[in-house]
Short mmCIF file of C-alpha atoms and ligand atoms in Angstrom, two decimals:
data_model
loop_
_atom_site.label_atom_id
_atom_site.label_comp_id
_atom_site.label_asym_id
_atom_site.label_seq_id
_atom_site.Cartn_x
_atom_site.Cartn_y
_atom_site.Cartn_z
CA UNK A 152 -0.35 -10.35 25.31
CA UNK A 153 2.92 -11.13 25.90
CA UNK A 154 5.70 -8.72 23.40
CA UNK A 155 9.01 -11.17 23.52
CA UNK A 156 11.09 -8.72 21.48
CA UNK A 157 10.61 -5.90 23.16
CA UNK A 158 11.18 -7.65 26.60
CA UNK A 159 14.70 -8.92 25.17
CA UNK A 160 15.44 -5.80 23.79
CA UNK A 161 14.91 -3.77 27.27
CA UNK A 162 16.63 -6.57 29.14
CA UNK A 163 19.86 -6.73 27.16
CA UNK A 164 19.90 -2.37 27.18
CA UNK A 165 19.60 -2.71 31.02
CA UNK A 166 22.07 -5.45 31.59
CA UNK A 167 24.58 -2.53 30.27
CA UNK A 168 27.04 -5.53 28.27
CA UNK A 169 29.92 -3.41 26.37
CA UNK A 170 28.82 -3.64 23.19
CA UNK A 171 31.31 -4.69 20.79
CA UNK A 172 28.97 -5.65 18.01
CA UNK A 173 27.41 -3.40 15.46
CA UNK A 174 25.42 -1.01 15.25
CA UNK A 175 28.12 1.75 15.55
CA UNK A 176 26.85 4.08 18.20
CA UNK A 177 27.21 1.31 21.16
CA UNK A 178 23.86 2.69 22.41
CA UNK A 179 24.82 5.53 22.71
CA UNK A 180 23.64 8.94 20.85
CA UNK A 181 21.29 11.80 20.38
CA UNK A 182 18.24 10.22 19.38
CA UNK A 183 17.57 8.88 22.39
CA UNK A 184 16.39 5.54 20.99
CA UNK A 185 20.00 4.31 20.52
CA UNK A 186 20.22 1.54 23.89
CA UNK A 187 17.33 0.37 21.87
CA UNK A 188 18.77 -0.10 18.59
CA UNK A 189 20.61 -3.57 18.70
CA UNK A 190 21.47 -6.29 16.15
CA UNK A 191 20.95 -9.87 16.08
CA UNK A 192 23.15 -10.24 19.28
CA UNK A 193 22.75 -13.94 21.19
CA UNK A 194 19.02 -14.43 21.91
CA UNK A 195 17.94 -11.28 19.78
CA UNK A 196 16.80 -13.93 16.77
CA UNK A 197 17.22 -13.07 13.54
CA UNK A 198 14.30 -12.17 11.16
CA UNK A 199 14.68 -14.31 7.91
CA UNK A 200 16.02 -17.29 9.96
CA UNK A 201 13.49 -16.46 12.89
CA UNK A 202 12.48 -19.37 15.25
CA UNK A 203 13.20 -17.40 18.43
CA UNK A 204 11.78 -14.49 19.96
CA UNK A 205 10.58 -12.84 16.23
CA UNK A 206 8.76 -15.91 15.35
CA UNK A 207 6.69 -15.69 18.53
CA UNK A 208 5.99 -12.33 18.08
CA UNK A 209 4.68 -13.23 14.63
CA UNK A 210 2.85 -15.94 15.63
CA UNK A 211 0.74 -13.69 18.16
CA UNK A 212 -0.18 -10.97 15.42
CA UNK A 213 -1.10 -14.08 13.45
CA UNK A 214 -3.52 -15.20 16.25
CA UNK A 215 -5.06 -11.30 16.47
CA UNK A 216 -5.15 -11.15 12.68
CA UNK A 217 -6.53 -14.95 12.31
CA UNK A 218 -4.15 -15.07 9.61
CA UNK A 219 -2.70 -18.41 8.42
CA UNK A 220 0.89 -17.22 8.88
CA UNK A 221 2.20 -13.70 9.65
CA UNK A 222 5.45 -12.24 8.82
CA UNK A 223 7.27 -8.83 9.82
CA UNK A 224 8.98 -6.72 7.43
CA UNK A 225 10.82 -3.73 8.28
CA UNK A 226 10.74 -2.20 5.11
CA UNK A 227 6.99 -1.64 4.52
CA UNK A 228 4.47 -3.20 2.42
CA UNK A 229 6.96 -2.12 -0.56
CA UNK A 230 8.92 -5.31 0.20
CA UNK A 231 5.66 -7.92 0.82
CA UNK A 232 4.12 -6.58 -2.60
CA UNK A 233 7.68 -8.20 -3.83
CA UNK A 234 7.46 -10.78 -2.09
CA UNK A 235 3.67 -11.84 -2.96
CA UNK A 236 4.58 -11.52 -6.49
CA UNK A 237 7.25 -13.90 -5.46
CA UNK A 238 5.66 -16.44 -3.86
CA UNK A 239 2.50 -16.55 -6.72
CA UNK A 240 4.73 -17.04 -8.81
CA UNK A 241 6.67 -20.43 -6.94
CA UNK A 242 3.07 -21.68 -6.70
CA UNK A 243 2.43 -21.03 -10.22
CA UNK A 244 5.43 -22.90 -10.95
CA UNK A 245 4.19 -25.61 -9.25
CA UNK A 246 1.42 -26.39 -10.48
CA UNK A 247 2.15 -25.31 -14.17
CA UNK A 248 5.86 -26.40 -14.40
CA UNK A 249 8.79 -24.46 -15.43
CA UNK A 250 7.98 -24.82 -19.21
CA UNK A 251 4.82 -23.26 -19.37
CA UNK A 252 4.26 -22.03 -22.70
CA UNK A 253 2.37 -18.76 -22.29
CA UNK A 254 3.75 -15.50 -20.84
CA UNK A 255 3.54 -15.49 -16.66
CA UNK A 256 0.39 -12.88 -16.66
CA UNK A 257 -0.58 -10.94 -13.19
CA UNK A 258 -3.75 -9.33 -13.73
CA UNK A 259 -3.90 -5.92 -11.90
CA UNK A 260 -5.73 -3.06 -11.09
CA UNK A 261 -3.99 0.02 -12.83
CA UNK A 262 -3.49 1.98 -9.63
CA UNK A 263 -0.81 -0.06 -8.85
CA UNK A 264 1.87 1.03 -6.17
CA UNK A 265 5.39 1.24 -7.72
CA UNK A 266 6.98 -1.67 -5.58
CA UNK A 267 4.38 -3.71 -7.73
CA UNK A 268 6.13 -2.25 -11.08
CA UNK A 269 9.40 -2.99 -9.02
CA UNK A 270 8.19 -6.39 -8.49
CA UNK A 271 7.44 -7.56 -11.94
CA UNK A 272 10.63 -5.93 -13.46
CA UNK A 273 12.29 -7.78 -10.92
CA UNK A 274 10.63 -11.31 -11.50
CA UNK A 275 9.73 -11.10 -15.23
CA UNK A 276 6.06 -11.15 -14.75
CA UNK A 277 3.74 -9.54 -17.37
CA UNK A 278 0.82 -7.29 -16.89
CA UNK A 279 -2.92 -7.46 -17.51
CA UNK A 280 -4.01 -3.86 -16.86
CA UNK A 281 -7.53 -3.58 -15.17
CA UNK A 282 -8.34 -0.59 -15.77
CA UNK A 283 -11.49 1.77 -14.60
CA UNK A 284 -14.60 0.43 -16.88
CA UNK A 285 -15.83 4.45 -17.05
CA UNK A 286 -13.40 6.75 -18.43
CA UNK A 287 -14.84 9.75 -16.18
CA UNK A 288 -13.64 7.29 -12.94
CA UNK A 289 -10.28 7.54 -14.19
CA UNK A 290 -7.67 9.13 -11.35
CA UNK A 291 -4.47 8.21 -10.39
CA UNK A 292 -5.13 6.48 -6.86
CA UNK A 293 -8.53 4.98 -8.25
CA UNK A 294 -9.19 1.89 -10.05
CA UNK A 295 -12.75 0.34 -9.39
CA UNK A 296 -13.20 -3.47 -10.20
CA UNK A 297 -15.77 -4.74 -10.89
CA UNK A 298 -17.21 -8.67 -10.76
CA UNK A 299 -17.94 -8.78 -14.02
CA UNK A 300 -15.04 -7.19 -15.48
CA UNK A 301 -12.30 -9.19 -13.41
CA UNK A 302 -14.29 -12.43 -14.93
CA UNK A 303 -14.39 -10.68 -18.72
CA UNK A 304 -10.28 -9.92 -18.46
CA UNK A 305 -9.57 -13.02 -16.90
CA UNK A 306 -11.62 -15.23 -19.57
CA UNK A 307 -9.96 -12.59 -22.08
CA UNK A 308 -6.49 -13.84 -21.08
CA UNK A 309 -7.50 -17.17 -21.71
CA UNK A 310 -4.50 -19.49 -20.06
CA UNK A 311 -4.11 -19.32 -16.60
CA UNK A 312 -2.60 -16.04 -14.49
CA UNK A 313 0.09 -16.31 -11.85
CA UNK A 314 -2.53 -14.35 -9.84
CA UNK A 315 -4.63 -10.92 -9.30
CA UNK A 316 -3.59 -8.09 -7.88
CA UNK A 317 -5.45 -5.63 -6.61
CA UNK A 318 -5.06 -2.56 -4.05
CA UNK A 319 -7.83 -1.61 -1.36
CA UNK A 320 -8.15 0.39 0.22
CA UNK A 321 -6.35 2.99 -2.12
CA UNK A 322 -5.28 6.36 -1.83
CA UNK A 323 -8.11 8.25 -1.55
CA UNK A 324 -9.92 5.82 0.30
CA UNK A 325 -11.89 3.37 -2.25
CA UNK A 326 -12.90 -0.19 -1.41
CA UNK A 327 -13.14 -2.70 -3.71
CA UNK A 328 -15.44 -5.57 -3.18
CA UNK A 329 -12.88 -8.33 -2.11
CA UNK A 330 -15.28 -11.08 -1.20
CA UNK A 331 -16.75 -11.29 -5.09
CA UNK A 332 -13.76 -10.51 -6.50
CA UNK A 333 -11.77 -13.73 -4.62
CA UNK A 334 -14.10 -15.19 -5.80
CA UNK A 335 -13.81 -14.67 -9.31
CA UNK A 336 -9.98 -15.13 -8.87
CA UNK A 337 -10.78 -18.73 -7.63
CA UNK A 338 -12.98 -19.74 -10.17
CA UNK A 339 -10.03 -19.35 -12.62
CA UNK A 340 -7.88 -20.74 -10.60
CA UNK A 341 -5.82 -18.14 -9.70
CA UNK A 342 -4.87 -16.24 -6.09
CA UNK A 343 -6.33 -12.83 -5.12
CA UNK A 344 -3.07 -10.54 -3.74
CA UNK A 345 -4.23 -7.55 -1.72
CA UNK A 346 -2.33 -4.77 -1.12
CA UNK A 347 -3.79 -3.42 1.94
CA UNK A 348 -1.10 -1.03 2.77
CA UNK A 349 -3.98 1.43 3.99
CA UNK A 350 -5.94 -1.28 5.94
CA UNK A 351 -4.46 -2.81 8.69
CA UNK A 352 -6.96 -1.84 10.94
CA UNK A 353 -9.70 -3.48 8.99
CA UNK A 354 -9.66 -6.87 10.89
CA UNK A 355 -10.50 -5.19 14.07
CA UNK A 356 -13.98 -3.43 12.56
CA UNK A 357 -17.61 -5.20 13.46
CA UNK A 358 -17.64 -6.98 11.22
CA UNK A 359 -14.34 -7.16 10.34
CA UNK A 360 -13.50 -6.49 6.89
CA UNK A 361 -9.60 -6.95 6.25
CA UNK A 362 -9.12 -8.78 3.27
CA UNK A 363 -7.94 -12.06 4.42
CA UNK A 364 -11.50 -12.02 6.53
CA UNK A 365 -12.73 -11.33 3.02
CA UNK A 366 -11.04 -13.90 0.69
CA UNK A 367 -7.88 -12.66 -0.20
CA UNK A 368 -5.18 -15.55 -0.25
CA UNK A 369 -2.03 -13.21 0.27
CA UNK A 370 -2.16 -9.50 1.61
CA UNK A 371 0.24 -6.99 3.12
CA UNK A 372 -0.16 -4.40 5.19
CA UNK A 373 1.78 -1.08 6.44
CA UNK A 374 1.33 -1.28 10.42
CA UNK A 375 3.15 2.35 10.41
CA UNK A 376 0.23 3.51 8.04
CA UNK A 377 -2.68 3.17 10.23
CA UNK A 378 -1.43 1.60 13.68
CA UNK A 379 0.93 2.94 16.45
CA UNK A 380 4.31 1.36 14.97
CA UNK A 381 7.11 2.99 13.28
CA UNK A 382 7.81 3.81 9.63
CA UNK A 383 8.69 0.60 7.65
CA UNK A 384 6.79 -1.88 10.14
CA UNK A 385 4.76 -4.20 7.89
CA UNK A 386 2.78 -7.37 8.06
CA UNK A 387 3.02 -9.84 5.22
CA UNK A 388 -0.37 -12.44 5.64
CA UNK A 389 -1.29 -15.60 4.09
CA UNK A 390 -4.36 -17.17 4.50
CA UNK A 391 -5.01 -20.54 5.93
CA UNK A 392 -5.15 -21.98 2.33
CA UNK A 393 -1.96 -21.46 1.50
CA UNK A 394 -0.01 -21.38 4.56
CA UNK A 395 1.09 -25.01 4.24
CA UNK A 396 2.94 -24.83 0.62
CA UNK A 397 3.93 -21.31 0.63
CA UNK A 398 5.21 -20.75 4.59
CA UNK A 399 7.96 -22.25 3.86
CA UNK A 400 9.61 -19.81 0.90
CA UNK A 401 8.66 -16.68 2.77
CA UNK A 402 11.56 -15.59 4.88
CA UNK A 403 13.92 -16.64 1.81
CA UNK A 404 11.68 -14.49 -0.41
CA UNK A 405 10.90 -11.46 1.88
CA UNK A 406 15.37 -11.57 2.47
CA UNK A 407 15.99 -11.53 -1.36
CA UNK A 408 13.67 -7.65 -1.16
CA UNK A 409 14.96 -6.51 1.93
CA UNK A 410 18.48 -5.74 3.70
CA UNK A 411 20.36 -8.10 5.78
CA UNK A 412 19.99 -5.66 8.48
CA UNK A 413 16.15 -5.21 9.65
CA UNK A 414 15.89 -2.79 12.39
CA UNK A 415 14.92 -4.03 15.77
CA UNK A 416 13.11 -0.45 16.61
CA UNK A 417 11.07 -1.53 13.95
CA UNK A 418 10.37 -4.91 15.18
CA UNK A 419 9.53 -3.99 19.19
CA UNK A 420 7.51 -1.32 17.56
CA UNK A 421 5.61 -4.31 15.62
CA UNK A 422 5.51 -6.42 18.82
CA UNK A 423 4.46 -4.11 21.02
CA UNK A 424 1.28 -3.47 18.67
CA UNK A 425 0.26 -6.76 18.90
CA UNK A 426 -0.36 -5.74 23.20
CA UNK A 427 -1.96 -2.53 21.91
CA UNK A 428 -4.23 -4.29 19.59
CA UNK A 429 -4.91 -7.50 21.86
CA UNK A 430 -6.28 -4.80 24.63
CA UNK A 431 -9.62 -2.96 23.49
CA UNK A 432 -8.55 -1.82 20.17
CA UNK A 433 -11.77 -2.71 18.82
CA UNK A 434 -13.41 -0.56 20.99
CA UNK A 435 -11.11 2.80 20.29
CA UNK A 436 -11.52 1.90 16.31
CA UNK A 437 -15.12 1.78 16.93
CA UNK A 438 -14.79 5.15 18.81
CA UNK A 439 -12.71 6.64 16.38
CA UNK A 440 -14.79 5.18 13.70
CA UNK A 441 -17.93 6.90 14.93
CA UNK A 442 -16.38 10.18 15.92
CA UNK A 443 -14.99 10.16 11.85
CA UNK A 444 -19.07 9.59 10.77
CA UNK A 445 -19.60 12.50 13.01
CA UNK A 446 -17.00 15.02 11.41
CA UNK A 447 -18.01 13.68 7.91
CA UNK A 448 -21.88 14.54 8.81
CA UNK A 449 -21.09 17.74 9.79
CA UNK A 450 -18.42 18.86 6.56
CA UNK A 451 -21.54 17.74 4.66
CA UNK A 452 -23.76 19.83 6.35
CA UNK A 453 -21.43 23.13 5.55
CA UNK A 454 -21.54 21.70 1.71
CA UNK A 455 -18.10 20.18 1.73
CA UNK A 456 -18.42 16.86 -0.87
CA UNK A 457 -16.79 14.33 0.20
CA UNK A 458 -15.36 10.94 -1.85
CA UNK A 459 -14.49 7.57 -0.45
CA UNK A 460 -15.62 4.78 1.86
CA UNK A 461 -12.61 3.92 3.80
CA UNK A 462 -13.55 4.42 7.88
CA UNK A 463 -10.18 6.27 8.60
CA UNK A 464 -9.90 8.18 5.97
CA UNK A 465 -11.54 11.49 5.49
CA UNK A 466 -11.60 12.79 2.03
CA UNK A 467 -12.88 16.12 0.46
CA UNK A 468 -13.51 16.35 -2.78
CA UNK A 469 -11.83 19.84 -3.06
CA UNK A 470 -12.43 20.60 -6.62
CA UNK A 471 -15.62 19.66 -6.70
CA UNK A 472 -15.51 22.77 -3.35
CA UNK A 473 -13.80 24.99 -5.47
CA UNK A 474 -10.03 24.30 -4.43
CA UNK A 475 -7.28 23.00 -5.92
CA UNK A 476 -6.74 20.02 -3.48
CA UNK A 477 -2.85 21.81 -3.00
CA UNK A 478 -4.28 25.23 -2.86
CA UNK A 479 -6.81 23.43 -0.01
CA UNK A 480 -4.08 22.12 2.06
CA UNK A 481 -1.41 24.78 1.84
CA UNK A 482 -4.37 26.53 3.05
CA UNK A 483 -4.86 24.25 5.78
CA UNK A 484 -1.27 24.06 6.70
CA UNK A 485 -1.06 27.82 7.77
CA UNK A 486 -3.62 27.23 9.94
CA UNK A 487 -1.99 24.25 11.33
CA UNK A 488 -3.24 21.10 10.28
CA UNK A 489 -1.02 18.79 7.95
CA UNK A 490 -2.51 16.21 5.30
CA UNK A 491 -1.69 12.88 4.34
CA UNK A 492 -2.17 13.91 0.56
CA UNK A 493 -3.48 16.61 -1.73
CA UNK A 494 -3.56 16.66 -5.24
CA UNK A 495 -5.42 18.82 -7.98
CA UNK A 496 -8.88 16.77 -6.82
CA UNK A 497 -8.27 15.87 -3.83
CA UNK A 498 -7.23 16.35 0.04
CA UNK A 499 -7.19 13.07 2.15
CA UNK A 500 -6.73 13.31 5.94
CA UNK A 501 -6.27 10.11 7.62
CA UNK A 502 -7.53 9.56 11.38
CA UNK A 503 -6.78 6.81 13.79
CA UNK A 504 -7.67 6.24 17.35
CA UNK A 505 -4.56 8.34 18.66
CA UNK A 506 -5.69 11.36 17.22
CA UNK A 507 -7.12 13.37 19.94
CA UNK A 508 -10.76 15.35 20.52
CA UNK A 509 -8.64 18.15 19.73
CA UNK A 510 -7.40 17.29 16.14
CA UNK A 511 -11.05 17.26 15.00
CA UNK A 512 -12.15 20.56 16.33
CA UNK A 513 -8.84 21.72 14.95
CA UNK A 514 -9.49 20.58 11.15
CA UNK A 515 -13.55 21.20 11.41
CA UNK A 516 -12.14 24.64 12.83
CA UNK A 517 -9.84 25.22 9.67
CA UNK A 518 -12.25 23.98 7.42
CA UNK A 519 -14.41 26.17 8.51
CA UNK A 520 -12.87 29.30 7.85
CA UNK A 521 -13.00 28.58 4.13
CA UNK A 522 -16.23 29.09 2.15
CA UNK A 523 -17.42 25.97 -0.07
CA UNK A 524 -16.72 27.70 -3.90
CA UNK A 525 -18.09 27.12 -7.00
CA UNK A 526 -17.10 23.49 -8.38
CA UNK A 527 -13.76 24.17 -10.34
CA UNK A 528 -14.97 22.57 -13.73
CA UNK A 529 -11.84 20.39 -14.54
CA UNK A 530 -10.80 16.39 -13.83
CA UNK A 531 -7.85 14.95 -14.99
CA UNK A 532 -7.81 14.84 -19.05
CA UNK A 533 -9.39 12.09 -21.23
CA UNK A 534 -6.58 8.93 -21.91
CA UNK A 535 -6.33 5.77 -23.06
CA UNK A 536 -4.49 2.39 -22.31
CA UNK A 537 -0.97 3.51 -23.71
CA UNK A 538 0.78 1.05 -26.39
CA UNK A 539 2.68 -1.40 -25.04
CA UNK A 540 6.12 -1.82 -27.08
CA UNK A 541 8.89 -3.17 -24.80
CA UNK A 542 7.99 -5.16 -21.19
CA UNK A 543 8.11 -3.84 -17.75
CA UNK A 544 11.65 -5.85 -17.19
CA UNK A 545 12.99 -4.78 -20.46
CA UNK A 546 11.81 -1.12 -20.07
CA UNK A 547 13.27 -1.03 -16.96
CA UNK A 548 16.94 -2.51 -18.06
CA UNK A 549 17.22 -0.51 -20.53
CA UNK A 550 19.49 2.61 -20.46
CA UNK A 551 17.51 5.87 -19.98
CA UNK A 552 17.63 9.54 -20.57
CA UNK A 553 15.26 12.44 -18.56
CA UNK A 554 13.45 14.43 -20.73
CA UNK A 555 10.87 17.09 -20.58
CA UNK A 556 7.61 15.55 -20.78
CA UNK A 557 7.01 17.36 -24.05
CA UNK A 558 9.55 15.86 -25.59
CA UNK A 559 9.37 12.47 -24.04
CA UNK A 560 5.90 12.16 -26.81
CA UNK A 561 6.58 9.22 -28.48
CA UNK A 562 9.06 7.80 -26.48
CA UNK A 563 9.04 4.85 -24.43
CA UNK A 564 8.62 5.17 -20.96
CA UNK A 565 11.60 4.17 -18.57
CA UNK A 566 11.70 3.29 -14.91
CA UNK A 567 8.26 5.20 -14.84
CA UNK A 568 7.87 8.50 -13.54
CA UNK A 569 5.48 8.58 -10.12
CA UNK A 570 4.68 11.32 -7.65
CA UNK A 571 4.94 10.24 -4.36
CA UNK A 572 2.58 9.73 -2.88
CA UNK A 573 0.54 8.06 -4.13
CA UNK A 574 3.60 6.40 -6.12
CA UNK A 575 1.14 5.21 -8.80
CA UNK A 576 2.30 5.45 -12.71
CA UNK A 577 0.29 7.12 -15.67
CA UNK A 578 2.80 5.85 -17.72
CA UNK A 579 4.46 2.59 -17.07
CA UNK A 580 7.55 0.80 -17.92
CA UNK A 581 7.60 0.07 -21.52
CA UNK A 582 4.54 1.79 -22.85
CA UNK A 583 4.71 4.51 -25.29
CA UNK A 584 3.77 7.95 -23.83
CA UNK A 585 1.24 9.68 -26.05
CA UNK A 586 -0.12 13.44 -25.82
CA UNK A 587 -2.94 12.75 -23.79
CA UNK A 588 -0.56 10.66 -21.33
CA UNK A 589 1.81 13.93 -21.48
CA UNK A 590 -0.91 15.82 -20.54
CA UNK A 591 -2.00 13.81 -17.64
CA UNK A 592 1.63 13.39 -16.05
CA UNK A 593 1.40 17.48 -16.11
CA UNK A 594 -2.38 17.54 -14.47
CA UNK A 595 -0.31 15.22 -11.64
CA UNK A 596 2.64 17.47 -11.56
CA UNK A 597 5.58 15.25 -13.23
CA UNK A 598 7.33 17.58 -16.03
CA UNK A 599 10.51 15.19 -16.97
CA UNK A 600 10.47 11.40 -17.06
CA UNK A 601 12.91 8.81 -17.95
CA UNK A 602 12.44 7.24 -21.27
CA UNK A 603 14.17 4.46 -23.02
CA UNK A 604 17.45 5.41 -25.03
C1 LIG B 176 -1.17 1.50 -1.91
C2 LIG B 176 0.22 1.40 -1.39
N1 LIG B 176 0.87 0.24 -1.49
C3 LIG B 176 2.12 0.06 -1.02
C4 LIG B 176 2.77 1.11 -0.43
C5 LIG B 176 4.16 0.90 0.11
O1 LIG B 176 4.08 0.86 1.49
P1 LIG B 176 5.35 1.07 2.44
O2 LIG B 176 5.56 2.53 2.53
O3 LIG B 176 4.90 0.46 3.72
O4 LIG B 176 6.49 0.35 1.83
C6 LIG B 176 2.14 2.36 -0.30
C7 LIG B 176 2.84 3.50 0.31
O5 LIG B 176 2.37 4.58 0.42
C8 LIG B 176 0.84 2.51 -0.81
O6 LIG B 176 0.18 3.68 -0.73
#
């Protein structure tokens, strides 16, 4: 597969021009990626105006992805949740006209990343909470879905929604079922938004299983999550079935979220995946896949419990082991293993094919050395839906003042307080913050949040 930025991008470093163009090093530095680092010199294309080099680049992970359209960002999924929002809500426009009478509803699954919060501060949208239908499966990265209950909230709602929005995988590794639930979403009309941030790699499983494959209309992904690209690479997708009405406001939309300056280390990076994926990629993922079933067989067999159903992801269940997920890794830090995220539940390790044989002796190895406990008898305390009093966008405009969380208890919750990761809110925007929300920002380790003056 052919990588057009990258090939520009080595050309113009070896043709040595002097460089009197931004960025300010001229090429030159420390970091040793500088020759590397250019700006929309002649040729380079520019990303929200792309019809060069970019757009070619795009068009081939479209063609891997079987995507309608694909679009790079260089500031991570956090700018095509934005821009999603953005684009539902054009289309909803559309078709419902500017004087639609109701409020502009997104129904969403409460484990929402914080660009989505951003995101409907930003564009006025209101919120339909899904959230989990048992109270014991409540947990910050977690929101399960179900058919039935999309269909009872969005019958509930009773006008039409700008669109649903759900995240899977999430943190810890959940799925939802995105081929019922699309279909729920159409049947009332709406669009299904998937934040795949954790999934990229799903289109390239047997059978694949990325959202778009599955039914989602719009869905972004972080390529620096789970393939070989650099921090901030992204892929915004629409499917075929809306590729012709909304193609045309993306690069607007994904410019109004993002700076004026992408980085081009960024975008090689993105286009020099789509050679690494066009060239056996299913076959490593497969590998990788099956080496993960292999490590998860044998932490069972030493009594380790495990959670989640994402293929990359390997997560123990460390209070249910007797650890305090933080105690757990800490303790797996000394020994030399780092993990993608630990919290009082929880330790999630995420593989992909570039880990080496090595890395899994390595964590088996650590694991190892500690003994499976007695189940530490806690889960995050008992809580329910907050009051709403102000919205999201007038929560967030508001002045603010940090308190304590103890003394936050019966205020109104500002820009809301996250943890990050997972960058998912107990308490958001606008909702009041009761005791047993004060008690579950301390289980997650947030003592002072900013409430509304
Ligand atoms: C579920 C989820 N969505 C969106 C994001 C934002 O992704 P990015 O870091 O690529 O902006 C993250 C980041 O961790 C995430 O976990």
């Amino acid at each position: 597969m052919e990588t057009p930025v990258y090939d520009f991008v080595q050309a113009y470093a070896a043709a040595g021009n002097v460089r009197l163009h931004m960025p300010g090093h001229k090429g030159k530095g420390s970091l040793g990626v500088e020759a590397f680092d250019i700006t929309e010199v002649f040729g380079a294309d520019s990303l929200y105006e792309a019809g060069g080099i970019i757009e070619k680049s795009e068009q081939n992970a479209s063609f891997l992805f079987g995507s309608g359209n694909t679009f790079y960002s260089a500031e991570g999924s956090s700018q095509c949740v934005k821009t999603m929002l953005f684009l539902a809500l054009m289309r909803f426009k559309e078709l419902h006209g500017e004087n639609f009478k109701e409020r502009k509803v997104v129904v969403a699954a409460r484990n929402a990343h914080k660009s989505f919060l951003a995101a409907v501060a930003l564009l006025g949208l209101d919120v339909v909470w899904l959230w989990p239908e048992e109270q014991e499966d409540y947990h910050l990265c977690c929101c399960p879905v179900s058919e039935e209950g999309l269909f009872a909230t969005l019958k509930k709602v009773g006008f039409p929604v700008v669109a649903v929005f759900l995240t899977s995988p999430d943190y810890l590794g959940g799925l939802l079922d995105i081929h019922v639930l699309s279909q729920v979403a159409h049947r009332f009309g709406t669009l299904l938004l998937v934040d795949n941030a954790h999934g990229a790699y799903q289109h390239f499983l047997e059978p694949a299983a990325h959202p778009l494959d599955l039914g989602a209309d719009l869905c972004c992904d972080s390529a620096h999550k789970t393939l070989p690209v650099l921090t901030g690479g992204a892929y915004l997708h629409l499917a075929g079935s809306v590729a012709k009405t909304m193609a045309p406001y993306v690069r607007q939309a994904l410019s109004m979220f993002g700076s004026t300056s992408p980085s081009y280390l960024i975008l090689q990076s993105l286009d020099l995946a789509n050679r690494y994926l066009a060239n056996g990629y299913e076959k490593r993922l497969a590998q990788c896949v099956g080496r993960l079933d292999e490590l998860r067989g044998e932490l069972l067999f030493h009594g380790w419990v495990l959670y989640g159903k994402e293929p990359l992801k390997i997560t123990v269940a460390a209070a249910k082991c007797g650890y305090d997920g933080r105690e757990m890794a800490s303790l797996l830090r000394a020994g030399g293993v780092e993990c993608e995220y630990a919290d009082p539940d929880f330790v999630v390790f995420m593989f992909t094919p570039e880990n080496e044989e090595e890395d899994y002796r390595k964590l088996l190895a650590c694991i190892k050395k500690l003994a499976v406990r007695k189940e530490l008898c806690r889960r995050p305390p008992a809580f329910l839906p907050p009051r709403r009093v102000l919205s999201v966008r007038e929560a967030v405009f508001s002045p603010y003042e940090l308190l304590p969380v103890r003394e936050a208890v019966g205020r109104i919750m500002g820009p809301a307080a996250v943890s990050c990761p997972p960058a998912v809110a107990v308490v958001v925007s606008g909702e009041e913050i009761g005791e047993d929300a004060a008690e579950v920002l301390f289980y997650y380790g947030m003592d002072r949040v900013a409430v509304v003056r």
